[in-house]
Amino acid sequence: MVAAGLMLAGCASPPASGGHSTSVPSAAAEGMLRTPRAVTVLDAGDGAKLCLGAIATSLPPQCGGPGVIGWDWAEWSGAYTEAAGVRWGSFTLTGSYDADAFTFRPADVRPGNEGGATSAGSWSGEADFSTPCDPPEGGWQVRDAARTTAESMQRVFERAMTLPGYAASWVDRSRIPSVGAEATPEQQLAETAPHPELTIVNVTVVGDVTAAETALTEVWGGMLCVTAAERTEADLLSVMSELMPQSGSHQVLMAAPNTRAGRIDLQVIHDDGALQQEMDQAYGVGTVIVRSVLQPVG
């Protein structure tokens, strides 16, 4: 099994531009892996490390990761920042990864242009706060204004979490004019006014959707979408409880339940497919989705 780590995002002052690329003909050889974008190489005095997971938001930044074999900062003058005895810079790398030795041997290195301390460990993709239900006949409308308040919205979420088979709940705020249908999840969250009359409450359950909807409309008179889920929140948290205390050789960067999608997102430095197969056999296909930071060349 594997150990789940808390994923933190961080940044620091940007490295200076400059440097050059180094490569050897074997960069595209079979078994070579690459970083999907520029990531930070950091050296706190104990050797260069490839920051694929969490980066502490400090100056200088701090991170852990596989050691970078053969790294020579003299080759990258002008492409890195130095502070308090720590050197770091943004680079894209291609090379070979040794999980047992926890090292990365680069065959091709190019200076990045993203600036700051960058990690490849953040989960790709955006959270989906849209409403899966089709609009009801006559369109989305408030059914009872007296039960469409900030207080009743709080009560409907409290009621949802007590439902048999509860899986997830969220709000769709795309109908708020200042947010708009094309707003990103971050923009939706930035809208601080509650606007319950313009908010669609979404709940997913495993089991009787009609009974769940009936229970929720007792406390909520606003727009509501209740849909079926494959896995309950309790099921996903049970899987997480098994993954969290385990330790192994896959160097987990992030593990988190995605209740809206009904899965556990598990991000590792590299998986050749064996870990995904293990997760499928242990928990069922689609329960745990494994993604590797280091990707095969080509």
Coordinates of N, CA and C in Angstrom, one line a residue, residues 3-7 121-124 251-256 265-268:
A3 N 1.5 5.6 1.3 CA 1.3 6.6 2.3 C 0.7 7.9 1.7
A4 N -0.3 8.5 2.2 CA -0.9 9.7 1.7 C -0.3 10.9 2.3
G5 N 0.1 11.9 1.5 CA 0.7 13.1 2.0 C -0.1 14.3 1.8
L6 N -0.1 15.3 2.6 CA -0.8 16.5 2.4 C -0.1 17.4 1.4
M7 N -0.9 17.8 0.4 CA -0.4 18.6 -0.7 C -0.5 20.1 -0.4
G121 N 3.4 18.8 -8.3 CA 2.5 17.9 -7.5 C 1.1 18.3 -7.4
S122 N 0.7 19.5 -7.9 CA -0.7 19.8 -7.7 C -1.6 19.0 -8.6
W123 N -2.8 18.7 -8.1 CA -3.7 17.8 -8.9 C -4.2 18.6 -10.1
S124 N -4.1 17.9 -11.3 CA -4.6 18.6 -12.5 C -6.1 18.6 -12.6
Q251 N 6.0 6.7 -3.2 CA 6.2 8.2 -2.9 C 5.0 9.0 -3.3
V252 N 3.9 8.9 -2.5 CA 2.7 9.6 -2.7 C 2.9 11.1 -2.5
L253 N 2.4 11.9 -3.4 CA 2.4 13.3 -3.3 C 1.1 13.9 -2.7
M254 N 0.0 13.3 -3.1 CA -1.3 13.8 -2.7 C -2.3 12.7 -2.7
A255 N -3.2 12.7 -1.7 CA -4.3 11.8 -1.7 C -5.5 12.6 -1.1
A256 N -6.6 12.6 -1.8 CA -7.8 13.3 -1.3 C -9.0 12.7 -1.8
D265 N -8.6 10.7 -5.4 CA -7.5 11.1 -6.2 C -6.2 10.9 -5.6
L266 N -5.3 10.1 -6.2 CA -4.1 9.7 -5.6 C -3.0 10.0 -6.6
Q267 N -2.1 10.9 -6.2 CA -1.0 11.4 -7.1 C 0.3 10.9 -6.6
V268 N 1.1 10.3 -7.4 CA 2.4 9.7 -7.0 C 3.5 10.3 -8.0

